[in-house]
Short mmCIF file of C-alpha atoms in Angstrom, two decimals:
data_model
loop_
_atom_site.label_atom_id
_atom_site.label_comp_id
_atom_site.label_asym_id
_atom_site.label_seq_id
_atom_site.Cartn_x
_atom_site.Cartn_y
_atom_site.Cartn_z
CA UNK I 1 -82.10 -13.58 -162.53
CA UNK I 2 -84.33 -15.96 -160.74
CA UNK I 3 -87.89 -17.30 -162.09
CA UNK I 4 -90.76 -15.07 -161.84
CA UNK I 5 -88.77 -11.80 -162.16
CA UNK I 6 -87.86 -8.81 -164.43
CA UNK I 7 -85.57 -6.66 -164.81
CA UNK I 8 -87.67 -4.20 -163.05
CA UNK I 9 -89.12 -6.66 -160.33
CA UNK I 10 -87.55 -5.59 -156.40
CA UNK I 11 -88.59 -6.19 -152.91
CA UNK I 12 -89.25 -3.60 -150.49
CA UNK I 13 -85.86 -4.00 -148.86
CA UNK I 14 -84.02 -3.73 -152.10
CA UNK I 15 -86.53 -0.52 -152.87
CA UNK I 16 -85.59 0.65 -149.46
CA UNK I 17 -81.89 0.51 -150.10
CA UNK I 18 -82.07 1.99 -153.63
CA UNK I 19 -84.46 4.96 -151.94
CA UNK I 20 -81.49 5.61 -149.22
CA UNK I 21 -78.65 5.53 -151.91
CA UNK I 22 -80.62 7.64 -154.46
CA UNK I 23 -81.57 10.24 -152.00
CA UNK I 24 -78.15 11.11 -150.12
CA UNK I 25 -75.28 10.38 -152.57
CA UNK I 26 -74.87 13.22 -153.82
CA UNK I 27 -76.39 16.08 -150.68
CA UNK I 28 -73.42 15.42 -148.87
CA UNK I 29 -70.83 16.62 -151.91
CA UNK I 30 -70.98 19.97 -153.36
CA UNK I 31 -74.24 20.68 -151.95
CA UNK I 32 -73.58 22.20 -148.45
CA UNK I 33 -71.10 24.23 -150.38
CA UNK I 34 -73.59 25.83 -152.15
CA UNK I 35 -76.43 25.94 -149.76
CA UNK I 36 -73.90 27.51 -147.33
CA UNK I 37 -73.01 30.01 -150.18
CA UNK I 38 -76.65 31.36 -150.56
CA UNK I 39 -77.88 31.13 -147.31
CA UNK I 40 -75.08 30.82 -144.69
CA UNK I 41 -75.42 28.85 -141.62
CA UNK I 42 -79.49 28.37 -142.28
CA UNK I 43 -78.60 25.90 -145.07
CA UNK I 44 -79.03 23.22 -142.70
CA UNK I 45 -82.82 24.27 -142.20
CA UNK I 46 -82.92 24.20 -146.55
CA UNK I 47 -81.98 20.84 -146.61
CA UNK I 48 -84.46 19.61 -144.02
CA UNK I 49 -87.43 21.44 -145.98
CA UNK I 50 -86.34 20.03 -149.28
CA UNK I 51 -85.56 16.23 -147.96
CA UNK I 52 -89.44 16.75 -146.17
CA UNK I 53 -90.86 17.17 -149.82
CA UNK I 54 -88.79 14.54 -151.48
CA UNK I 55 -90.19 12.22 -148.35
CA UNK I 56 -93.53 13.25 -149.35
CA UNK I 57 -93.27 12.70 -153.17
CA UNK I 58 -91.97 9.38 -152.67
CA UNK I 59 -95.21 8.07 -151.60
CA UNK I 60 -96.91 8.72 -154.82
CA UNK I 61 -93.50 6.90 -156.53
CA UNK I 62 -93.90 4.09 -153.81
CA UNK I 63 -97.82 3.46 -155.28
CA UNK I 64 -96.89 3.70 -158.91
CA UNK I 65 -93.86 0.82 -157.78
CA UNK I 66 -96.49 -1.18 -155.93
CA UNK I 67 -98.81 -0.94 -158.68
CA UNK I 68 -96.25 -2.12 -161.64
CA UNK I 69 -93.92 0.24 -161.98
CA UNK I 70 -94.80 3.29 -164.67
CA UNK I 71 -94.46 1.21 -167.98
CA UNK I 72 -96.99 -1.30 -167.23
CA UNK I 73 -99.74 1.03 -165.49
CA UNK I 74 -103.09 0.81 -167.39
CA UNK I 75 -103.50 4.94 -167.69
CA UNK I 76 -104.45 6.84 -170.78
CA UNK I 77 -101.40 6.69 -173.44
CA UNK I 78 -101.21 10.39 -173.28
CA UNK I 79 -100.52 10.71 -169.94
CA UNK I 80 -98.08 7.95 -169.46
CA UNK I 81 -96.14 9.13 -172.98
CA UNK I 82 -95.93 12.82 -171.36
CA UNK I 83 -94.65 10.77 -168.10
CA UNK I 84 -91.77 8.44 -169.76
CA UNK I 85 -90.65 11.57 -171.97
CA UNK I 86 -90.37 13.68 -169.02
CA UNK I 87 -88.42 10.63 -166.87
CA UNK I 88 -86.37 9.91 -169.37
CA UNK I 89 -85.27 13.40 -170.33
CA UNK I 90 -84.81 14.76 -166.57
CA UNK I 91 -83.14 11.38 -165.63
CA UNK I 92 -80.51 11.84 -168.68
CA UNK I 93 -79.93 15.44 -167.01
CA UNK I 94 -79.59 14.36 -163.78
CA UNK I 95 -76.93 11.83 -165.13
CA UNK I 96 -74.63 14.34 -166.82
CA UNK I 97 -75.00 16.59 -163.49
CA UNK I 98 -74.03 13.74 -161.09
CA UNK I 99 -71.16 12.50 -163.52
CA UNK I 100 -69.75 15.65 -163.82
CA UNK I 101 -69.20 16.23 -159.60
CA UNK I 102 -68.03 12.55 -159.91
CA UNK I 103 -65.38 13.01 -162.20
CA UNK I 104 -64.12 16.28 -160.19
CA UNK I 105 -63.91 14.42 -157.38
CA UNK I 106 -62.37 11.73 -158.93
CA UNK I 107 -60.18 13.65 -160.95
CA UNK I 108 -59.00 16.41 -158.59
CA UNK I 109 -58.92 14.22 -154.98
CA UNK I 110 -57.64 10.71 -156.00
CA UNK I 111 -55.36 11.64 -158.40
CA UNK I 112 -52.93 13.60 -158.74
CA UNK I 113 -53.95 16.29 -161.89
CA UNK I 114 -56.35 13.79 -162.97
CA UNK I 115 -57.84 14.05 -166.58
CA UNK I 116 -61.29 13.71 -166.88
CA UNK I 117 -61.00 11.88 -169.96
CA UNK I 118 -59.47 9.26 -168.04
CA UNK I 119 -61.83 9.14 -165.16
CA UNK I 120 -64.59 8.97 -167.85
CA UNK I 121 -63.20 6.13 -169.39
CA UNK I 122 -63.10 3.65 -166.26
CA UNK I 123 -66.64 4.89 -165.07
CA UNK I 124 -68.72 5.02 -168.33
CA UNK I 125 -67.85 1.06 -168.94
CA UNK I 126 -68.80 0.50 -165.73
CA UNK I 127 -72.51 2.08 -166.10
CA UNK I 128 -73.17 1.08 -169.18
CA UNK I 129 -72.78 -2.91 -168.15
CA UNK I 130 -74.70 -1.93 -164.51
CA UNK I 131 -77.51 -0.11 -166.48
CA UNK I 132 -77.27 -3.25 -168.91
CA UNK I 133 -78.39 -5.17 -166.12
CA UNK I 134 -81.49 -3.68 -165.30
CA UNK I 135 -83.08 -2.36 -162.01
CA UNK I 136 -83.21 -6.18 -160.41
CA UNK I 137 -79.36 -6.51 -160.45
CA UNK I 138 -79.03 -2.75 -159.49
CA UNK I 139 -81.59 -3.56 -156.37
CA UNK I 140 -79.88 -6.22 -155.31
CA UNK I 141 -76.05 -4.45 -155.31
CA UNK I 142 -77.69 -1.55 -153.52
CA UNK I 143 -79.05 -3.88 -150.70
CA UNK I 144 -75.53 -5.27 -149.76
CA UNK I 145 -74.23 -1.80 -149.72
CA UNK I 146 -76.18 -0.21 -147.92
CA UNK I 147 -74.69 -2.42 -144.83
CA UNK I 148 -70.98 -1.03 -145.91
CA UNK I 149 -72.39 1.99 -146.00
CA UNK I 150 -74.20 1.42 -142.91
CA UNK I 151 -71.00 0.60 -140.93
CA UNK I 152 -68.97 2.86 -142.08
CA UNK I 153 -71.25 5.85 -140.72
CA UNK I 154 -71.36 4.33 -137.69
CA UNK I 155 -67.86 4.16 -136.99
CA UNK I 156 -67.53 7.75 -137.85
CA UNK I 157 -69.70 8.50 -135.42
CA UNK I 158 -68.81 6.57 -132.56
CA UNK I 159 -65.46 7.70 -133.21
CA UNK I 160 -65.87 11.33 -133.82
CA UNK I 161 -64.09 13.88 -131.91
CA UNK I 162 -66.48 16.24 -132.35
CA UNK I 163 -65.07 19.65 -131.58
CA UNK I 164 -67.83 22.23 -133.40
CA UNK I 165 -70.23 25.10 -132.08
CA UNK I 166 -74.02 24.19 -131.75
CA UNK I 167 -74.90 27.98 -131.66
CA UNK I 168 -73.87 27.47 -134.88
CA UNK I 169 -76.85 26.78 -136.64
CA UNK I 170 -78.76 28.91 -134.16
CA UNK I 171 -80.93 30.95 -133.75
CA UNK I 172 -83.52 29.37 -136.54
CA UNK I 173 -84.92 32.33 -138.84
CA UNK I 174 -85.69 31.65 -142.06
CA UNK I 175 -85.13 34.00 -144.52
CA UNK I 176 -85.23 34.73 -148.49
CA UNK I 177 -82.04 33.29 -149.00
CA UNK I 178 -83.47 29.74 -147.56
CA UNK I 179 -85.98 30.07 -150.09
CA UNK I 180 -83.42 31.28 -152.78
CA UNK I 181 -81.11 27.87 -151.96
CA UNK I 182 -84.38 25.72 -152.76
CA UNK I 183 -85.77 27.36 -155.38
CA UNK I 184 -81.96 27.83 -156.73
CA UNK I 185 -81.06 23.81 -156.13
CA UNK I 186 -83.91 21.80 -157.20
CA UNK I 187 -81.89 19.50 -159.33
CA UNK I 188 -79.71 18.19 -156.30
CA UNK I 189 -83.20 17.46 -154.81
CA UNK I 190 -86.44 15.17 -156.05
CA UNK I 191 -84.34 11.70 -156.52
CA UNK I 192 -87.05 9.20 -156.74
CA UNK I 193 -88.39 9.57 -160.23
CA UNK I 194 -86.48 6.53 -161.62
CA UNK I 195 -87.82 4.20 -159.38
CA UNK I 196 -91.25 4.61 -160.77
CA UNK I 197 -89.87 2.23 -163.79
CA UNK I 198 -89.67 -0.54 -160.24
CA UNK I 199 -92.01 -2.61 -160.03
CA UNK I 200 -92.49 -4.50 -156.18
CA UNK I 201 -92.94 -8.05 -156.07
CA UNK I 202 -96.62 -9.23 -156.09
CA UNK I 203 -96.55 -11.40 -152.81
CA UNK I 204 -94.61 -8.38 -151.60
CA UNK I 205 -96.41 -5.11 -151.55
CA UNK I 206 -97.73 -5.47 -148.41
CA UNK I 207 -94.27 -5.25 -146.14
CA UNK I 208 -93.83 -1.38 -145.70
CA UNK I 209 -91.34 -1.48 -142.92
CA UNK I 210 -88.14 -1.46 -144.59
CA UNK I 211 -89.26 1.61 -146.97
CA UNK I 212 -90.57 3.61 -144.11
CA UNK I 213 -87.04 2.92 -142.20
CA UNK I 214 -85.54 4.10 -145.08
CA UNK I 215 -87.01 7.36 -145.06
CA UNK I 216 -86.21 7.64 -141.92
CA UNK I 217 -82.47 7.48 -142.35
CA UNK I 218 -83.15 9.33 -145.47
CA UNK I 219 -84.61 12.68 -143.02
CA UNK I 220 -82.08 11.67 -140.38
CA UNK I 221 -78.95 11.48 -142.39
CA UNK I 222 -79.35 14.19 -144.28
CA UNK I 223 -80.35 16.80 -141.98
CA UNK I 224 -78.00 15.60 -139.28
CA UNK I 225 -74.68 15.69 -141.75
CA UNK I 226 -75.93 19.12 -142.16
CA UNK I 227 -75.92 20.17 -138.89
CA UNK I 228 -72.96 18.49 -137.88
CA UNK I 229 -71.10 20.16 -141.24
CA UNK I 230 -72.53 23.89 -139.85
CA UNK I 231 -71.33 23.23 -136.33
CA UNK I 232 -68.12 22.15 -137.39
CA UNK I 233 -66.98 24.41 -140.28
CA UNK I 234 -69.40 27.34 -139.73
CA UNK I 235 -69.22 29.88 -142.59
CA UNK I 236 -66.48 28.14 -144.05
CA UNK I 237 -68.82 25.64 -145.56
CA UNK I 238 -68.78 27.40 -148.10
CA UNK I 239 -65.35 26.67 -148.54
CA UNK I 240 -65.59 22.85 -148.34
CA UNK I 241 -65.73 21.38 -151.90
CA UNK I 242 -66.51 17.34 -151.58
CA UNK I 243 -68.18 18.31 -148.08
CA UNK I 244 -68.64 13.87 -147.11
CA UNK I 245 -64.99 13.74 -146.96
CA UNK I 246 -63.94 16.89 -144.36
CA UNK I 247 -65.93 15.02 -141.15
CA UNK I 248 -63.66 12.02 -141.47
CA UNK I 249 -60.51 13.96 -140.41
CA UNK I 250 -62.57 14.82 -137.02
CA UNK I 251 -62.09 11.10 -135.86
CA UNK I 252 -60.26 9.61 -132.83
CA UNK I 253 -58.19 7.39 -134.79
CA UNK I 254 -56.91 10.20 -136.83
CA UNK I 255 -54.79 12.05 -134.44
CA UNK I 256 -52.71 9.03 -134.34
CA UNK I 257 -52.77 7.15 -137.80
CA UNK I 258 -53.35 10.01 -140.01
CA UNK I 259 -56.78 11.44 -142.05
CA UNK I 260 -58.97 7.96 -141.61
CA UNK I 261 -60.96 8.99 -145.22
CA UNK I 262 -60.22 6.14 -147.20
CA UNK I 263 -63.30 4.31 -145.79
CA UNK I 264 -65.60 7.08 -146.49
CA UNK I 265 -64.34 7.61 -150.08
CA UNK I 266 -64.99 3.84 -150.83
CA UNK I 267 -68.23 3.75 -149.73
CA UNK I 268 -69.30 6.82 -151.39
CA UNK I 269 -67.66 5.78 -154.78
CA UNK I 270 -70.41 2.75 -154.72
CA UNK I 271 -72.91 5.02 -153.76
CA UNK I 272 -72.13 7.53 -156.63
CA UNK I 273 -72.22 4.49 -158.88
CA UNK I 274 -75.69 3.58 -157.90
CA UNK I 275 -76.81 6.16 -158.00
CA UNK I 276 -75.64 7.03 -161.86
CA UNK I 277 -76.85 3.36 -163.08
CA UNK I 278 -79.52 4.07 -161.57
CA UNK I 279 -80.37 7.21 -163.76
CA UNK I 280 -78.81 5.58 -166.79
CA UNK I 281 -81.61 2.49 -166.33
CA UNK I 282 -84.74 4.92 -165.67
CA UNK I 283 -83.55 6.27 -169.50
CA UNK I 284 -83.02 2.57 -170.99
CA UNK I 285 -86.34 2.04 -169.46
CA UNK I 286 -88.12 4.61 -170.91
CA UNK I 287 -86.65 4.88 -174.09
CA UNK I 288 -87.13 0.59 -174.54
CA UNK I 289 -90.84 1.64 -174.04
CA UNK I 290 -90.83 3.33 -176.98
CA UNK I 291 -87.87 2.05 -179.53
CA UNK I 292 -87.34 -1.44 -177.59
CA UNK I 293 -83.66 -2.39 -177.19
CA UNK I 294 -83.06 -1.79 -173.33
CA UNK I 295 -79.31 -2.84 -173.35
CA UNK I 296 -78.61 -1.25 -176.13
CA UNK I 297 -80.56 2.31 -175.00
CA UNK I 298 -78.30 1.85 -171.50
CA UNK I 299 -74.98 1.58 -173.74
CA UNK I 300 -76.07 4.24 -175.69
CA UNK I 301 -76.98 6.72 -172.75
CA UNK I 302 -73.67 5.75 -170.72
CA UNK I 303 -71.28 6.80 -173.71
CA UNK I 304 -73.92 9.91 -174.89
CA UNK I 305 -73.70 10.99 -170.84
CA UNK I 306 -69.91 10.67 -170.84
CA UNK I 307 -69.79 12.36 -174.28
CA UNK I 308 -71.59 15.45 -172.56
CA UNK I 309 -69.39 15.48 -169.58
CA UNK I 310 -66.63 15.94 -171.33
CA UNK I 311 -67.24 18.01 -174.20
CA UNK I 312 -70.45 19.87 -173.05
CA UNK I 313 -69.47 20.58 -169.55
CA UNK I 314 -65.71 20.64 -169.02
CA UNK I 315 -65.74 21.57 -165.55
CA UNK I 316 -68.24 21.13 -161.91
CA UNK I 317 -68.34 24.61 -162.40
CA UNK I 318 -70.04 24.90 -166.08
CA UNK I 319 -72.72 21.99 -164.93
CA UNK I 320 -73.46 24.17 -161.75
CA UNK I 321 -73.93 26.91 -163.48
CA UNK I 322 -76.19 25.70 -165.88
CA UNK I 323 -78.25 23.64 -163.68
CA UNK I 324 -79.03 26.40 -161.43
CA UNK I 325 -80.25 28.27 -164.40
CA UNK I 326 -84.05 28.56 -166.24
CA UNK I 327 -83.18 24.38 -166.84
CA UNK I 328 -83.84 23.40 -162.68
CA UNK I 329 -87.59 24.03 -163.37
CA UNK I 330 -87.46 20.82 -165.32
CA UNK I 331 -86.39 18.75 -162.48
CA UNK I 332 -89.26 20.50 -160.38
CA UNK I 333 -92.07 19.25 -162.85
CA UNK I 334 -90.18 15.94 -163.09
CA UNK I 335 -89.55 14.97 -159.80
CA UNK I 336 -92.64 16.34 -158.12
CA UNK I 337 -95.64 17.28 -160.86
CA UNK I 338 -95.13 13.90 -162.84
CA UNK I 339 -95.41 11.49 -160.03
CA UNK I 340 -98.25 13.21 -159.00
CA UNK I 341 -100.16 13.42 -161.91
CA UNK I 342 -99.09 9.56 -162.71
CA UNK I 343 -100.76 8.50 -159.62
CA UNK I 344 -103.83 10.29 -159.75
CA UNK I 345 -104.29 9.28 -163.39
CA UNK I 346 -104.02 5.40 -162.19
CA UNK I 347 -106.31 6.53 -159.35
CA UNK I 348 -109.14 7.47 -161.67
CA UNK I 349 -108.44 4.77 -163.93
CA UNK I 350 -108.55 2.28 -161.47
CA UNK I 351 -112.15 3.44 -159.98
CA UNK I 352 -113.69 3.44 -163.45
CA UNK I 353 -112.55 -0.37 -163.58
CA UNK I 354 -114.41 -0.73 -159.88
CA UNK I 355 -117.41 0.81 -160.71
CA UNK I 356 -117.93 -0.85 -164.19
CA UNK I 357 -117.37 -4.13 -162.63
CA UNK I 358 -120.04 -3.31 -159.99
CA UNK I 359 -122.46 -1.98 -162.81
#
């Protein structure tokens, strides 16, 4: 770790690339399939209102980063207590969520009659020594990534034979069931809370570029693989389990050397593993707050997470069902109430400090 930083300590870029990473891993696996499933070809327009209200949530995560990140932020204790509680516990859901499609996808695609017991035990080593690390080394992984991720997007796309209906997703009517898919989904949605436990570098905060690219990607990534999913596969989206995978067999190359997936796979895997540390850290983070012992807390929540998975959940289809249950208003108050409420508390604190210094 170089001089002058902290485990928590990033740059824009790096924020940038972790924002990116954080937001899309895992809308383009089981997602569309259940979108699709409650709202049929609209679940395109679902995505793009729930990706707009992530985009607008990040900026009060992006002030609380550029301020010190969450543990350092001079707020009342109350407030930031309620905060790190609510982090930590909705990040430690998230986790189990997330781990569970992983391991299916692992388990059921790369291998043949995988066990998730044995998926479990290569990936939970894995995020327990990345979460170990700390946000700085996570940062810094995510921002050479993102250009293999980068590249391999854009050779889908310049390759694509792209065979599917644009009526597809038309005409545009909204309807209950796009509200049903949001209100239904909202832990698939809101991925920014951990980085409020980032905090930017000082002689940084001023270089905005990279994070507002970044949300642009974010918006056009997102809602574009949705579109291009619903032209392609229609109302048999609903159909396609591990949905990032089925628009790499519509590629130039494949006709003549085979399905060209092994590309996309790859770069998912990383993202998926981001992503996951990623989670795992925002718990160390907030439970160190209170207990101390970071590396230990990130240890501790990889192996409790993977415990879960495997004896708790079983199956994607026991953590989708109880995710989608009374439990997804949790991830609403986490993801959008608390970074709101964070911010505004530093808000008010930090006039108080203005006008008693003027006084």
């Amino acid at each position: 770790m170089r001089r002058g930083t902290t485990s928590t300590s990033v740059y824009p870029s790096q924020l940038a690339a972790l924002a990116f990473i954080a937001s899309v891993t895992f809308k383009v696996l089981m997602l569309p399939r259940y979108f699709a499933g409650e709202c049929g070809r609209q679940f395109w327009l679902a995505a793009a209102i729930m990706i707009t209200l992530d985009i607008a949530v990040f900026a009060f995560v992006y002030k609380i980063a550029c301020a010190g990140g969450l543990c350092s932020l001079d707020i009342p204790l109350a407030v930031k207590n309620a905060a790190l509680i609510l982090a930590v516990v909705g990040s430690a859901f998230k986790a189990v969520l997330f781990c569970s499609e992983t391991v299916a996808y692992a388990a059921t695609t790369l291998f043949d009659e995988g066990l998730w017991r044995l998926v479990l035990a290569s990936l939970v080593p894995a995020l327990a020594y990345i979460a170990y690390k700390g946000f700085n080394v996570i940062a810094r992984v995510a921002q050479v990534a993102v250009w293999l991720i980068g590249a391999v997007v854009v050779l889908n796309v310049l390759l694509a034979d792209f065979n599917g209906d644009p009526d597809a997703v038309l005409p545009i009517m909204p309807d209950a069931g796009v509200i049903s898919a949001c209100d239904k989904y909202l832990f698939w949605f809101g991925d920014f809370t951990p980085l409020m436990f980032c905090s930017v570098a000082v002689d940084m905060r001023r270089k905005h570029a990279p994070v507002l690219i970044s949300l642009a990607f974010i918006a056009l990534f997102t809602i574009g693989f949705t579109i291009a999913l619903a032209c392609v596969f229609g109302g048999g989206t609903t159909y396609a389990s591990f949905a990032f995978a089925k628009l790499s067999v519509f590629n130039k190359l494949s006709k003549l050397l085979g399905a060209l997936d092994f590309p996309v796979v790859s770069a998912w895997l990383i993202m998926a593993t981001i992503k996951l540390s990623l989670l795992l850290t925002a718990v160390a983070e907030g439970t160190a707050h209170f207990v101390g012992h970071r590396g230990a807390a990130a240890v501790i929540a990889a192996v409790a997470v993977g415990l879960v998975c495997k004896l708790a959940v079983g199956n994607v289809g026991a953590a989708h069902d109880f995710f989608t249950g009374g439990v997804r208003y949790l991830a609403a108050v986490v993801e959008y109430a608390v970074p709101m409420v964070v911010y505004a508390a530093w808000e008010l604190s930090r006039r108080r400090r203005e006008r008693r210094v003027c006084a």
